[in-house]
Tab-separated table of C-alpha atoms (C1' of nucleotides) in Angstrom:
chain	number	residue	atom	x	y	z
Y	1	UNK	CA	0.000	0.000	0.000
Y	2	UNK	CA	0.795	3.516	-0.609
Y	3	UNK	CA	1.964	5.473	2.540
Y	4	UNK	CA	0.424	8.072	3.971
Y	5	UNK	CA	0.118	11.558	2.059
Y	6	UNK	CA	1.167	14.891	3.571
Y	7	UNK	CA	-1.376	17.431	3.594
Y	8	UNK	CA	0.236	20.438	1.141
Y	9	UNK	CA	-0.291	24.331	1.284
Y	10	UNK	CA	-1.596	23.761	-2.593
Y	11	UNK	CA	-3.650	21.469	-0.681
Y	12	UNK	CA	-5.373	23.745	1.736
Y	13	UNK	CA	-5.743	26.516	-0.461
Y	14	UNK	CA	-7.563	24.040	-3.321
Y	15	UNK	CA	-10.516	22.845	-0.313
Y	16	UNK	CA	-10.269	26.849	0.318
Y	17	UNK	CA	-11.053	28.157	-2.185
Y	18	UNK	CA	-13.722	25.241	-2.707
Y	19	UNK	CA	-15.668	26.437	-0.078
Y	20	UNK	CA	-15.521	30.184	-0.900
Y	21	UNK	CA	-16.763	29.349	-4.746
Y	22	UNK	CA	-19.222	26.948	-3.612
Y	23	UNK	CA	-20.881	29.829	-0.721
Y	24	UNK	CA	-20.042	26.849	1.760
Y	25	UNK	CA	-17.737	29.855	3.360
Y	26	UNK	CA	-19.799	33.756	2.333
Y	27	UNK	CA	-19.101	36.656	1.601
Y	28	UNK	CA	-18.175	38.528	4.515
Y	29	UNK	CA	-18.097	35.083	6.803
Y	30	UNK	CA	-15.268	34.855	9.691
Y	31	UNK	CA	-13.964	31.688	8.524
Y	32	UNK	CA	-12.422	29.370	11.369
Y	33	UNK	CA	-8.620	30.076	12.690
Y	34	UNK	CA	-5.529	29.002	11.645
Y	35	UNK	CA	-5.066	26.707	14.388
Y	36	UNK	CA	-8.860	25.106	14.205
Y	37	UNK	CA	-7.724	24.403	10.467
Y	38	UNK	CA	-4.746	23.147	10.941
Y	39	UNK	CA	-6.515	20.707	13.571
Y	40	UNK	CA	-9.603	19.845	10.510
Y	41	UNK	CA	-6.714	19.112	8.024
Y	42	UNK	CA	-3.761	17.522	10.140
Y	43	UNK	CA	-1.461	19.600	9.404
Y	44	UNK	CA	0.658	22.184	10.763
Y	45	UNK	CA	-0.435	26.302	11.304
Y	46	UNK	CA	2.273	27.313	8.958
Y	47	UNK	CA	0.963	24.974	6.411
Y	48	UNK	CA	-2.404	27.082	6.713
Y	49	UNK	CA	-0.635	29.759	7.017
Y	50	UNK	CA	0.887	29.979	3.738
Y	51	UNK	CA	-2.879	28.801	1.953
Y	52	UNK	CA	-4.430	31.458	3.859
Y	53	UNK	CA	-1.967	34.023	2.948
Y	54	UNK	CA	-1.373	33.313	-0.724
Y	55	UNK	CA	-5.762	33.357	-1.082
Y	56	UNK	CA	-5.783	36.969	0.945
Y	57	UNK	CA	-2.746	37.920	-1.822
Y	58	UNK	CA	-5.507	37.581	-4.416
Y	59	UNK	CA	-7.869	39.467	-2.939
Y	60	UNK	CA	-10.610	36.780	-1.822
Y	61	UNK	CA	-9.368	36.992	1.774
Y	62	UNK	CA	-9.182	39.394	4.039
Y	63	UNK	CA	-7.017	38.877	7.254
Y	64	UNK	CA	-6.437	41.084	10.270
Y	65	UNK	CA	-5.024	39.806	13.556
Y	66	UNK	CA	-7.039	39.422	16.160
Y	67	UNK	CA	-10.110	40.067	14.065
Y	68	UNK	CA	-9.650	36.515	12.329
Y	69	UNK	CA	-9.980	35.850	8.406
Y	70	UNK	CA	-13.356	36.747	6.420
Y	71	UNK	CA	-14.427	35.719	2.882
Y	72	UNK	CA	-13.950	39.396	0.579
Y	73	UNK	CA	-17.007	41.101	0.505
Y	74	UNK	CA	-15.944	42.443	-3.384
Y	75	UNK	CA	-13.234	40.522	-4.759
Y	76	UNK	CA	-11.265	42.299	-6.497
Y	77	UNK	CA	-10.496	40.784	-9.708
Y	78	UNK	CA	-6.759	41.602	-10.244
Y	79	UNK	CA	-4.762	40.320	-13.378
Y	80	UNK	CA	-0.849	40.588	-13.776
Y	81	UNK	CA	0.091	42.067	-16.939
Y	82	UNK	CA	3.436	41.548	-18.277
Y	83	UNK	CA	4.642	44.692	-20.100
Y	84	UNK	CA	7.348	43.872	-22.612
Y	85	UNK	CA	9.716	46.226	-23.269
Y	86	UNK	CA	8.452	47.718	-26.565
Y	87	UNK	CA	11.420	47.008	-28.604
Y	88	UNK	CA	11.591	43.505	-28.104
Y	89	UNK	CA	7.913	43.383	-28.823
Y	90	UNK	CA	8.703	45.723	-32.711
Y	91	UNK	CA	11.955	43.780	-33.186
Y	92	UNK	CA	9.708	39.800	-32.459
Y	93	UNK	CA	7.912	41.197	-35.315
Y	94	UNK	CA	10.468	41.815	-37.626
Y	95	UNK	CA	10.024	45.278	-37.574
Y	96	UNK	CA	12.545	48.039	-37.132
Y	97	UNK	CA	12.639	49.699	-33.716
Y	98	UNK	CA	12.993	53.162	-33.412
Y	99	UNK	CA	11.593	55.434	-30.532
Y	100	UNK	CA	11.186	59.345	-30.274
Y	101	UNK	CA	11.250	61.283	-27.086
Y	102	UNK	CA	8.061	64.223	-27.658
Y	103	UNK	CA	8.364	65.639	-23.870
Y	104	UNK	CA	10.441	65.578	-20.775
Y	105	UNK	CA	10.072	67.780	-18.060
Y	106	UNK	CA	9.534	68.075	-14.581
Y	107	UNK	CA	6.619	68.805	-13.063
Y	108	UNK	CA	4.225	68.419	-10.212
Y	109	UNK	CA	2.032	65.240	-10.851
Y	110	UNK	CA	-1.995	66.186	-11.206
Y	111	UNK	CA	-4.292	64.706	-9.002
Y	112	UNK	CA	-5.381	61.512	-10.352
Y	113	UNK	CA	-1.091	60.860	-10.896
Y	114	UNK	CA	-0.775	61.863	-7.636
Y	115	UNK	CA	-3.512	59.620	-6.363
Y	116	UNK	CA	-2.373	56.106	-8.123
Y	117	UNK	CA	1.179	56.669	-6.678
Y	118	UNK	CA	0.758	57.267	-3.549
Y	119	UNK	CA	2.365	60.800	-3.373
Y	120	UNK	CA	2.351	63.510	-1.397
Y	121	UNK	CA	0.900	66.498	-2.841
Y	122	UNK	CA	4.364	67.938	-3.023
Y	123	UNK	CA	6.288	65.636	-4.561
Y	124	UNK	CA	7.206	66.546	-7.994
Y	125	UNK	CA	7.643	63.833	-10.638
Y	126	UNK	CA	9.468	63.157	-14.417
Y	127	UNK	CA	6.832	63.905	-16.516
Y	128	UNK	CA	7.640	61.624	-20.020
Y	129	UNK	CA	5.858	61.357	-23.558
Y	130	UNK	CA	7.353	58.669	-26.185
Y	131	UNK	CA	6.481	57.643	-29.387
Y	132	UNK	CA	7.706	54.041	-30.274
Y	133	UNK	CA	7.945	52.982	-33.794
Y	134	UNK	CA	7.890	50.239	-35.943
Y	135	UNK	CA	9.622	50.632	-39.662
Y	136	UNK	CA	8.956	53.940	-38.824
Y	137	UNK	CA	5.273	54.129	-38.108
Y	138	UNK	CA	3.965	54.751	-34.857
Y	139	UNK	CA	3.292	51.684	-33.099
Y	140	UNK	CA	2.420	52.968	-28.801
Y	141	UNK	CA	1.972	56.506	-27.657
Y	142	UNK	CA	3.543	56.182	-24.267
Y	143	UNK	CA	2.813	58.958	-21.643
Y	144	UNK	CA	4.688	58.078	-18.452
Y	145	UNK	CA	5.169	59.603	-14.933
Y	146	UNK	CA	8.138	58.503	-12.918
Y	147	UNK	CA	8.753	59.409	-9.291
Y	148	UNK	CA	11.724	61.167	-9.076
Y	149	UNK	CA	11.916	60.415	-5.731
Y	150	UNK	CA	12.391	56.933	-5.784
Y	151	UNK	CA	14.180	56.682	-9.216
Y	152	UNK	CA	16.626	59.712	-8.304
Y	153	UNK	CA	19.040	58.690	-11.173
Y	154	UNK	CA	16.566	58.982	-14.038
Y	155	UNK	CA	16.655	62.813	-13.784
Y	156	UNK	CA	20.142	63.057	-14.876
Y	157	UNK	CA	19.632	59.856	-17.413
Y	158	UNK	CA	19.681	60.315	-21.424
Y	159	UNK	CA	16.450	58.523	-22.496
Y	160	UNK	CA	17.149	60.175	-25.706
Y	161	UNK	CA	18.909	56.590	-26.569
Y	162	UNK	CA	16.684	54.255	-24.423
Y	163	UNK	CA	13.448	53.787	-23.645
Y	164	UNK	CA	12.104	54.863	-20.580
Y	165	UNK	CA	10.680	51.894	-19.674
Y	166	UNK	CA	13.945	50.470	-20.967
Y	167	UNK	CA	16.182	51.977	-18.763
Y	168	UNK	CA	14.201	51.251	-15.749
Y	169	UNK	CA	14.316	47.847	-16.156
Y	170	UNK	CA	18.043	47.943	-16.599
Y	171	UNK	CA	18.751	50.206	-13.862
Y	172	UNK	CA	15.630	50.072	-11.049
Y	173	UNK	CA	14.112	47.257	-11.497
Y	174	UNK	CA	10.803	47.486	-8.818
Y	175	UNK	CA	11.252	50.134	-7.697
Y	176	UNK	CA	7.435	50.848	-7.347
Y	177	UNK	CA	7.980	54.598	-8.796
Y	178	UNK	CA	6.578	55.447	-12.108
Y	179	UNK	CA	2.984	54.946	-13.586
Y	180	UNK	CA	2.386	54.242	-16.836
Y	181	UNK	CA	-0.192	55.221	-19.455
Y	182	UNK	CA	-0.470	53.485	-22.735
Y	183	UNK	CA	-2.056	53.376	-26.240
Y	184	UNK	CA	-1.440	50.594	-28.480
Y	185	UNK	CA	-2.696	50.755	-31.737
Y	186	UNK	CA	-5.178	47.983	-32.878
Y	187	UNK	CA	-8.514	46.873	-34.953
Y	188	UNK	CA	-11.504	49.708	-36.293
Y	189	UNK	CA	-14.039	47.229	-35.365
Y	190	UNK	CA	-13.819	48.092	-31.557
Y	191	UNK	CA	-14.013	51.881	-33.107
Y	192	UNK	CA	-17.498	51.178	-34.829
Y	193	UNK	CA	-18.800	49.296	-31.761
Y	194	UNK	CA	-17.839	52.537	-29.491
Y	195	UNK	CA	-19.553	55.035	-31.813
Y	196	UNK	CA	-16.688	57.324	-30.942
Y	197	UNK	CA	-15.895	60.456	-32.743
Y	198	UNK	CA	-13.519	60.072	-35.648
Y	199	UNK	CA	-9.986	60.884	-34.134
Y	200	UNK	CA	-10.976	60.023	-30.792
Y	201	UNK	CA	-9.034	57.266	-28.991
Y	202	UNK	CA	-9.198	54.818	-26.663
Y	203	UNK	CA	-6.250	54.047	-23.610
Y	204	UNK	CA	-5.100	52.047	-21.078
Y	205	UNK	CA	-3.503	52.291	-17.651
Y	206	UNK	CA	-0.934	50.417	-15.861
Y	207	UNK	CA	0.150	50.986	-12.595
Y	208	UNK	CA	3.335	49.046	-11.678
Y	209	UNK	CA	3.926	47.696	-7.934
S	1	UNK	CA	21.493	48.420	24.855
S	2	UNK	CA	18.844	47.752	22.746
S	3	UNK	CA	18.778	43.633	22.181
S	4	UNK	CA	19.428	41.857	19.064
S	5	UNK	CA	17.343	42.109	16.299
S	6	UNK	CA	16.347	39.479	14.390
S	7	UNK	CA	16.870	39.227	10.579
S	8	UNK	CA	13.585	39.194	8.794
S	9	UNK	CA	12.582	37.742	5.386
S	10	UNK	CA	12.191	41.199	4.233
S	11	UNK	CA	15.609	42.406	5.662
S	12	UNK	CA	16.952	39.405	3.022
S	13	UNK	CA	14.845	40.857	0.690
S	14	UNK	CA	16.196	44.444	0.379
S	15	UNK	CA	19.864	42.947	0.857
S	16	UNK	CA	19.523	41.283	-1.914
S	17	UNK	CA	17.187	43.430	-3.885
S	18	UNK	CA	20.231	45.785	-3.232
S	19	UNK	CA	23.009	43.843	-4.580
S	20	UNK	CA	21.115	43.094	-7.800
S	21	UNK	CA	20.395	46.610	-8.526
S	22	UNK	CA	23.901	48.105	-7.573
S	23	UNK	CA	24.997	44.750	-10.023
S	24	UNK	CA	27.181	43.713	-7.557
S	25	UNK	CA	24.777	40.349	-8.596
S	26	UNK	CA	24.735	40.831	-12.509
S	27	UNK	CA	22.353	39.483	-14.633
S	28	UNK	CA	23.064	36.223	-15.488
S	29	UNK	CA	25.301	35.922	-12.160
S	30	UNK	CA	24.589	32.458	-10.115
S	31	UNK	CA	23.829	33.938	-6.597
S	32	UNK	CA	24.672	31.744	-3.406
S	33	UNK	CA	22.723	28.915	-2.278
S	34	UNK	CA	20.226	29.230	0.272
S	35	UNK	CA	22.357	27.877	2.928
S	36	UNK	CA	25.305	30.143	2.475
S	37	UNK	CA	23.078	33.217	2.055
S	38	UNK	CA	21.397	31.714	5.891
S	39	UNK	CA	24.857	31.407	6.952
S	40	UNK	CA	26.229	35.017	5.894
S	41	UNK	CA	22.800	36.506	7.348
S	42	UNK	CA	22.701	34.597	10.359
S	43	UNK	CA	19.403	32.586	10.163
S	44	UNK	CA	17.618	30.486	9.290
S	45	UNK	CA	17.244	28.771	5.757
S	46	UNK	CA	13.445	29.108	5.799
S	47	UNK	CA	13.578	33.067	5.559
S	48	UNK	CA	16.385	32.985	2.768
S	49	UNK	CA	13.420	30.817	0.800
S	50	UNK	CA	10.919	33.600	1.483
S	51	UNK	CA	13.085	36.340	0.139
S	52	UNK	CA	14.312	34.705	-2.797
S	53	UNK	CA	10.702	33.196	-3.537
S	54	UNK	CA	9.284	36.151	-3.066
S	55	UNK	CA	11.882	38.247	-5.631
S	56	UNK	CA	11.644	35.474	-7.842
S	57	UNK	CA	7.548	35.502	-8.189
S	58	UNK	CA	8.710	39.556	-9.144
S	59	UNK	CA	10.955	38.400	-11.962
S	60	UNK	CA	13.789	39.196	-10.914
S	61	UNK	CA	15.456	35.762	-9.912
S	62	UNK	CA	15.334	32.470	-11.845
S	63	UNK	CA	15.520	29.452	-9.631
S	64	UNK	CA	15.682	25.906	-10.337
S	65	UNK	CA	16.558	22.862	-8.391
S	66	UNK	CA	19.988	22.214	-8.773
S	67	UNK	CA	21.092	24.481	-11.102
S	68	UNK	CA	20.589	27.045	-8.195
S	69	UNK	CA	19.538	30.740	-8.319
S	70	UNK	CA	20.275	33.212	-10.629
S	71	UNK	CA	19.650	37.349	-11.631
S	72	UNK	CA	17.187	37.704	-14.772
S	73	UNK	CA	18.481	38.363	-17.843
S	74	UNK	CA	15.746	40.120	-19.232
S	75	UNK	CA	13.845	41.159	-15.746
S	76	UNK	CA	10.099	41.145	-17.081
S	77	UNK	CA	8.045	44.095	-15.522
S	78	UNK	CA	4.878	43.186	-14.126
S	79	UNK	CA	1.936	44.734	-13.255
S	80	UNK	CA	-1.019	43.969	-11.149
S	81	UNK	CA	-3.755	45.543	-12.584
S	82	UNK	CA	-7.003	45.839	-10.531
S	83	UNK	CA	-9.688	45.290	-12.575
S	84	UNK	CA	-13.168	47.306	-11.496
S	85	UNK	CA	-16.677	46.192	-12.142
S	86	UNK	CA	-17.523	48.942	-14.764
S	87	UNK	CA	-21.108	48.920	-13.301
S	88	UNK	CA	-19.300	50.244	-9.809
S	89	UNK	CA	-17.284	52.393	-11.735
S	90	UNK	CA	-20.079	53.849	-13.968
S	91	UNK	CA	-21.552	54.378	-10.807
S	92	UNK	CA	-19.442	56.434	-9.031
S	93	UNK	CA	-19.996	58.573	-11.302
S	94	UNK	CA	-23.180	59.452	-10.314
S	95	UNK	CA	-24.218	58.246	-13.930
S	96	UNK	CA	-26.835	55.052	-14.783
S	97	UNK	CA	-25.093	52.272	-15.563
S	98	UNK	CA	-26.470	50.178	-18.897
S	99	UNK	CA	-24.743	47.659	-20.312
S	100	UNK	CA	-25.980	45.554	-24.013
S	101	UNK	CA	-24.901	41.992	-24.536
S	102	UNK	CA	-24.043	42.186	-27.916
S	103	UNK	CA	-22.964	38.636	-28.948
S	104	UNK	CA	-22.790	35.242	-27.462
S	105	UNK	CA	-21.484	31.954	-28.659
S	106	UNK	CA	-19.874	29.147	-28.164
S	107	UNK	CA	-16.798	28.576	-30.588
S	108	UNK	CA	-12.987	27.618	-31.010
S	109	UNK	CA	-10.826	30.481	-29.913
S	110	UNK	CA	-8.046	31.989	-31.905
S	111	UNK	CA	-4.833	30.928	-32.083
S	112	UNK	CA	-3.657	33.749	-30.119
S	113	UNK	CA	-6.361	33.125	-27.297
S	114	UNK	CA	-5.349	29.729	-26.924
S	115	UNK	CA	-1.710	30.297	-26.553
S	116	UNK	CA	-2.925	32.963	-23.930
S	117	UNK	CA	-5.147	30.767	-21.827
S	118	UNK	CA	-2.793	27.651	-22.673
S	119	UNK	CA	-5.865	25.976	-23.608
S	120	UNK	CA	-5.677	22.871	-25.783
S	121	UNK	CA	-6.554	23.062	-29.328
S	122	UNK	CA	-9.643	20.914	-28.790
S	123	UNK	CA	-11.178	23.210	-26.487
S	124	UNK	CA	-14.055	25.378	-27.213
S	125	UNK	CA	-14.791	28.756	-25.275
S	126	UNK	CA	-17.935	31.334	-24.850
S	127	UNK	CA	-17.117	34.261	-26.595
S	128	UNK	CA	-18.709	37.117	-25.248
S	129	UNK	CA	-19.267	40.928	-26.481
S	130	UNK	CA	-20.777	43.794	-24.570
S	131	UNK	CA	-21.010	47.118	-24.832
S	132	UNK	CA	-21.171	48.921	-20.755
S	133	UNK	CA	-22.944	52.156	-21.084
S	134	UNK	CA	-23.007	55.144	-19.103
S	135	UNK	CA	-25.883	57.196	-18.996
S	136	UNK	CA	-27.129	55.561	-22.651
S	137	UNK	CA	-23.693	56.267	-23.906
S	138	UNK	CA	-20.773	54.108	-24.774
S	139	UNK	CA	-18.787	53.997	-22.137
S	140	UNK	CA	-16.172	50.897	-22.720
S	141	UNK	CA	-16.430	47.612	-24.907
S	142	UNK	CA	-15.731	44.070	-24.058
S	143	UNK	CA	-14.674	40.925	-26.540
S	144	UNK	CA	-14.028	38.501	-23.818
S	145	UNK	CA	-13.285	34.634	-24.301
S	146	UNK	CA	-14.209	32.129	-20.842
S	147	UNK	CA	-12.865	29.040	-21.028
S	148	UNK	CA	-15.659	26.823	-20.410
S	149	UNK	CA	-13.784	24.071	-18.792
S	150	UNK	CA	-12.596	26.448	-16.306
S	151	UNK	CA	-16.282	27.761	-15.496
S	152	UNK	CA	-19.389	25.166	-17.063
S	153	UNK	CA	-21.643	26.939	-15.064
S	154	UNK	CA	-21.604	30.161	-17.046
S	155	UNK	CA	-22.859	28.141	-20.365
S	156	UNK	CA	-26.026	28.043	-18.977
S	157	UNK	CA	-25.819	31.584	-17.054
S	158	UNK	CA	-28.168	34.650	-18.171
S	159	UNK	CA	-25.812	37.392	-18.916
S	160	UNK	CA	-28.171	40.438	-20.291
S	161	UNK	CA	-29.000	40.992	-17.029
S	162	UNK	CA	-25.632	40.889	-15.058
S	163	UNK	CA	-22.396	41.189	-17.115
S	164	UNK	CA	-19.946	38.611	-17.469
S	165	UNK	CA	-17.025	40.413	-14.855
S	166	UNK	CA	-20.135	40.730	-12.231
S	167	UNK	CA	-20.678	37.010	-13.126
S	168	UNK	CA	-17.446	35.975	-12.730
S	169	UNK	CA	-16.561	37.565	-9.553
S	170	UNK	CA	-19.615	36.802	-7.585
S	171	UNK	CA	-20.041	32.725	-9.194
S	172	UNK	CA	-16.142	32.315	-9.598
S	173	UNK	CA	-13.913	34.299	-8.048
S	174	UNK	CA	-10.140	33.632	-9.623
S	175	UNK	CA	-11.106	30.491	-11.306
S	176	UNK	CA	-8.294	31.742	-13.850
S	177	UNK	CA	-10.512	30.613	-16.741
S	178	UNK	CA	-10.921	33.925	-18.884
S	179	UNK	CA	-9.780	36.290	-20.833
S	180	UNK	CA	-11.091	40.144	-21.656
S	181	UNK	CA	-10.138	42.496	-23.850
S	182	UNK	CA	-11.038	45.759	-23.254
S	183	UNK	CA	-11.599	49.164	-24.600
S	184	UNK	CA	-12.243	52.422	-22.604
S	185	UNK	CA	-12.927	56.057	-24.890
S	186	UNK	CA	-10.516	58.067	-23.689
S	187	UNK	CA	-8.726	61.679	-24.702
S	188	UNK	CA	-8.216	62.665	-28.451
S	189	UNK	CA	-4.731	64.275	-28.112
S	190	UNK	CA	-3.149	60.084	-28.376
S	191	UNK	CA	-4.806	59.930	-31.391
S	192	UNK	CA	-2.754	62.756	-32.963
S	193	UNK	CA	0.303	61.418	-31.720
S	194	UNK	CA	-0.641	58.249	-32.946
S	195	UNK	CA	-1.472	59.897	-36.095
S	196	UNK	CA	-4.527	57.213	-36.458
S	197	UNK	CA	-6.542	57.029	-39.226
S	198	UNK	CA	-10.328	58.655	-38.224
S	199	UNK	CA	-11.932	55.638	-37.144
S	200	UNK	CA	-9.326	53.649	-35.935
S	201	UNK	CA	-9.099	52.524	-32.160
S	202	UNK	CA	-6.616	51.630	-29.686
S	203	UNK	CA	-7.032	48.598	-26.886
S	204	UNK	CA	-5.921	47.112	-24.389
S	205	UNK	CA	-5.502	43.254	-23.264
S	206	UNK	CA	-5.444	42.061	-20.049
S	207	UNK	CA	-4.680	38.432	-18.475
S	208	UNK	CA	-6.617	37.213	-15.670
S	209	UNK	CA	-4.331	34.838	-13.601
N	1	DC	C1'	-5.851	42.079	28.011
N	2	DA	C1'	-6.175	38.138	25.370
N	3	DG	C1'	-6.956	36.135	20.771
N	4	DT	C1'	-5.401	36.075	16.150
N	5	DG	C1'	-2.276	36.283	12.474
N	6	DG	C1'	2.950	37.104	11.186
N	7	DT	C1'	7.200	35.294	11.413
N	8	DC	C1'	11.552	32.766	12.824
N	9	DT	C1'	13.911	28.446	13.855
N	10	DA	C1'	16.074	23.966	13.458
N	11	DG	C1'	15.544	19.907	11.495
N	12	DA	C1'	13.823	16.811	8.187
N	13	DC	C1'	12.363	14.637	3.830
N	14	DC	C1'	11.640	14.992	-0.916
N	15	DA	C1'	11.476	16.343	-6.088
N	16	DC	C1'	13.919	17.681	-9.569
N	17	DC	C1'	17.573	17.746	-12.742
N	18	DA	C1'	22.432	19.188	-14.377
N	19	DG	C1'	26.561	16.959	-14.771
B	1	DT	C1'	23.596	10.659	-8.468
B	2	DG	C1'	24.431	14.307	-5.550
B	3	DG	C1'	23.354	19.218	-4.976
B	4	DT	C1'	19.770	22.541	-4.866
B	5	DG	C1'	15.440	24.407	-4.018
B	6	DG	C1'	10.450	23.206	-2.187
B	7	DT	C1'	7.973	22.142	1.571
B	8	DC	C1'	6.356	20.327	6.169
B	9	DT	C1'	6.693	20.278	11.197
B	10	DA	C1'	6.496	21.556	16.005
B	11	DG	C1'	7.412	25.008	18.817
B	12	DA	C1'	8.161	29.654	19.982
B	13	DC	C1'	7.872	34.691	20.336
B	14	DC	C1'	5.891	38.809	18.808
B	15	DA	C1'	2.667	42.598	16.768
B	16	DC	C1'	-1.474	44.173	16.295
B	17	DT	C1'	-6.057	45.221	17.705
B	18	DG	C1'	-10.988	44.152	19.154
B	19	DC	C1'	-13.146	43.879	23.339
DNA sequence: CAGTGGTCTAGACCACCAG
DNA sequence: TGGTGGTCTAGACCACTGC
């Protein structure tokens, strides 16, 4: 006969997360403690610990001491996006790469800016606008704030050359200071479907961590 | 005198973090095991796991049995994206939230949306298209694939009435089974800079995990 | 103040896989 | 096949915070 299995975090989370999809555990429910589960599934706290914690990473948990674990009233539905560095992406497509610096200044952030990254109102920021091209056409309109703050090298930096986004990979990777706003261009159909004035657009944000 | 502090997972962390930014750890560079790092930081080799782990789930480290740990070459940025129930967002504000299914079948996904949800090439998804409305007017469009594997139960859900994110995060919270592309009208002065033909659109893709 | 989660430790076993 | 990371355990101390 087989011996006996251990009881994995994976484990845990799996039965979990089966009882918060199937309403066994509610919305807004103070599920049992880390020790009482630990008891239910033989195994130790820490093994708990880690299911409990990695669930409450994504959002469906939310975990205060002394107050005990409840199910997320609103889960938050949170995807991680991958943002390739814009060249690689032009050059994977056989394309020519070549990128054009519109704007850099400095300048205090506006609200909303200020908002998403956490600043104080009188922090100023690197205020960035870049047009990346493939073969010479304009493939993403890149408009990009960067706290100077916590990237204190950038200011003196020649992004001229490289990429914003570029040269903080290469030289601050995470450092959790610079928002970015994007516009890729793609299909008409979406266009049509909007109903949007000719020469409006459309965008998309991105906040890194 | 104060006593001695212990060394926490996210003390190893920033150490570390620290030495790959200053490249004193180079891309590339095998980094020490996990039991020399515990040694040279003084505990134990359970919070040397953390850190790494944790720096590694950022990108930043690639670490394989064996072969041991080392810096990205090509650090990927990430971004977790929080992704809103438009019908909240509408909402707040203050206008009267709409929203038109206008398409729903069943069918073979792309090749591109298969490589995306690593689905096999047998598998069939619901393909979904909306149109969320604010006030009566278009306020952001949605082509969004659902694996049905992932989710049966939405085959048979009713999804004029509630859209297909409300469906998703109160029936199946991070069941990692979709996919939505998404379009939000924005500001006309990208789509100078983009130098878009009138009618064209920009969009934006997103990955649930 | 006491209950709950957050973390560290020291040791152990195991899965994976490069050499 | 041995070295490396992945994980579990049992126990401990601590930080936070609701009561």
């Amino acid at each position: 006969m087989t011996g006996v299995e251990r009881t994995t975090w994976q484990d845990v989370r799996a039965e979990v997360l089966h009882r918060i999809t199937s309403r066994r555990w509610k919305p807004d429910d103070l599920i049992p403690t880390e020790v009482e589960l630990a008891a239910e599934f033989g195994c130790a706290r820490a093994t708990v610990n880690r299911a409990l914690r990695t669930i409450a990473e994504d959002g469906l948990l939310e975990r205060r001491r002394k107050a005990g674990t409840r199910v997320a009233r609103h889960p938050v539905r949170r995807a991680t996006l991958r943002i390739p560095i814009l060249r690689h992406e032009i050059e994977d497509l056989g394309a020519r790469y070549t990128h054009r610096l519109l704007r850099q200044d400095r300048r205090a952030p506006t609200k909303a800016v200020r908002a998403r990254m956490a600043l104080a109102h009188t922090a100023d920021a690197l205020r960035l606008t870049a047009l990346h091209m493939a073969d010479g056409k304009p493939y993403a309109f890149e408009d990009r704030w960067v706290n100077v703050a916590a990237v204190p090298d950038i200011a003196t930096a020649d992004l001229s050359d490289m990429s914003a986004n570029e040269w903080l990979v290469t030289h601050a990777p995470f450092s959790g200071g610079d928002i970015s706003l994007a516009a890729v261009s793609a299909t008409r159909t979406m266009a049509l479907r909007l109903d949007v004035t000719p020469g409006d657009a459309l965008f998309t944000i991105e906040r890194t961590t």
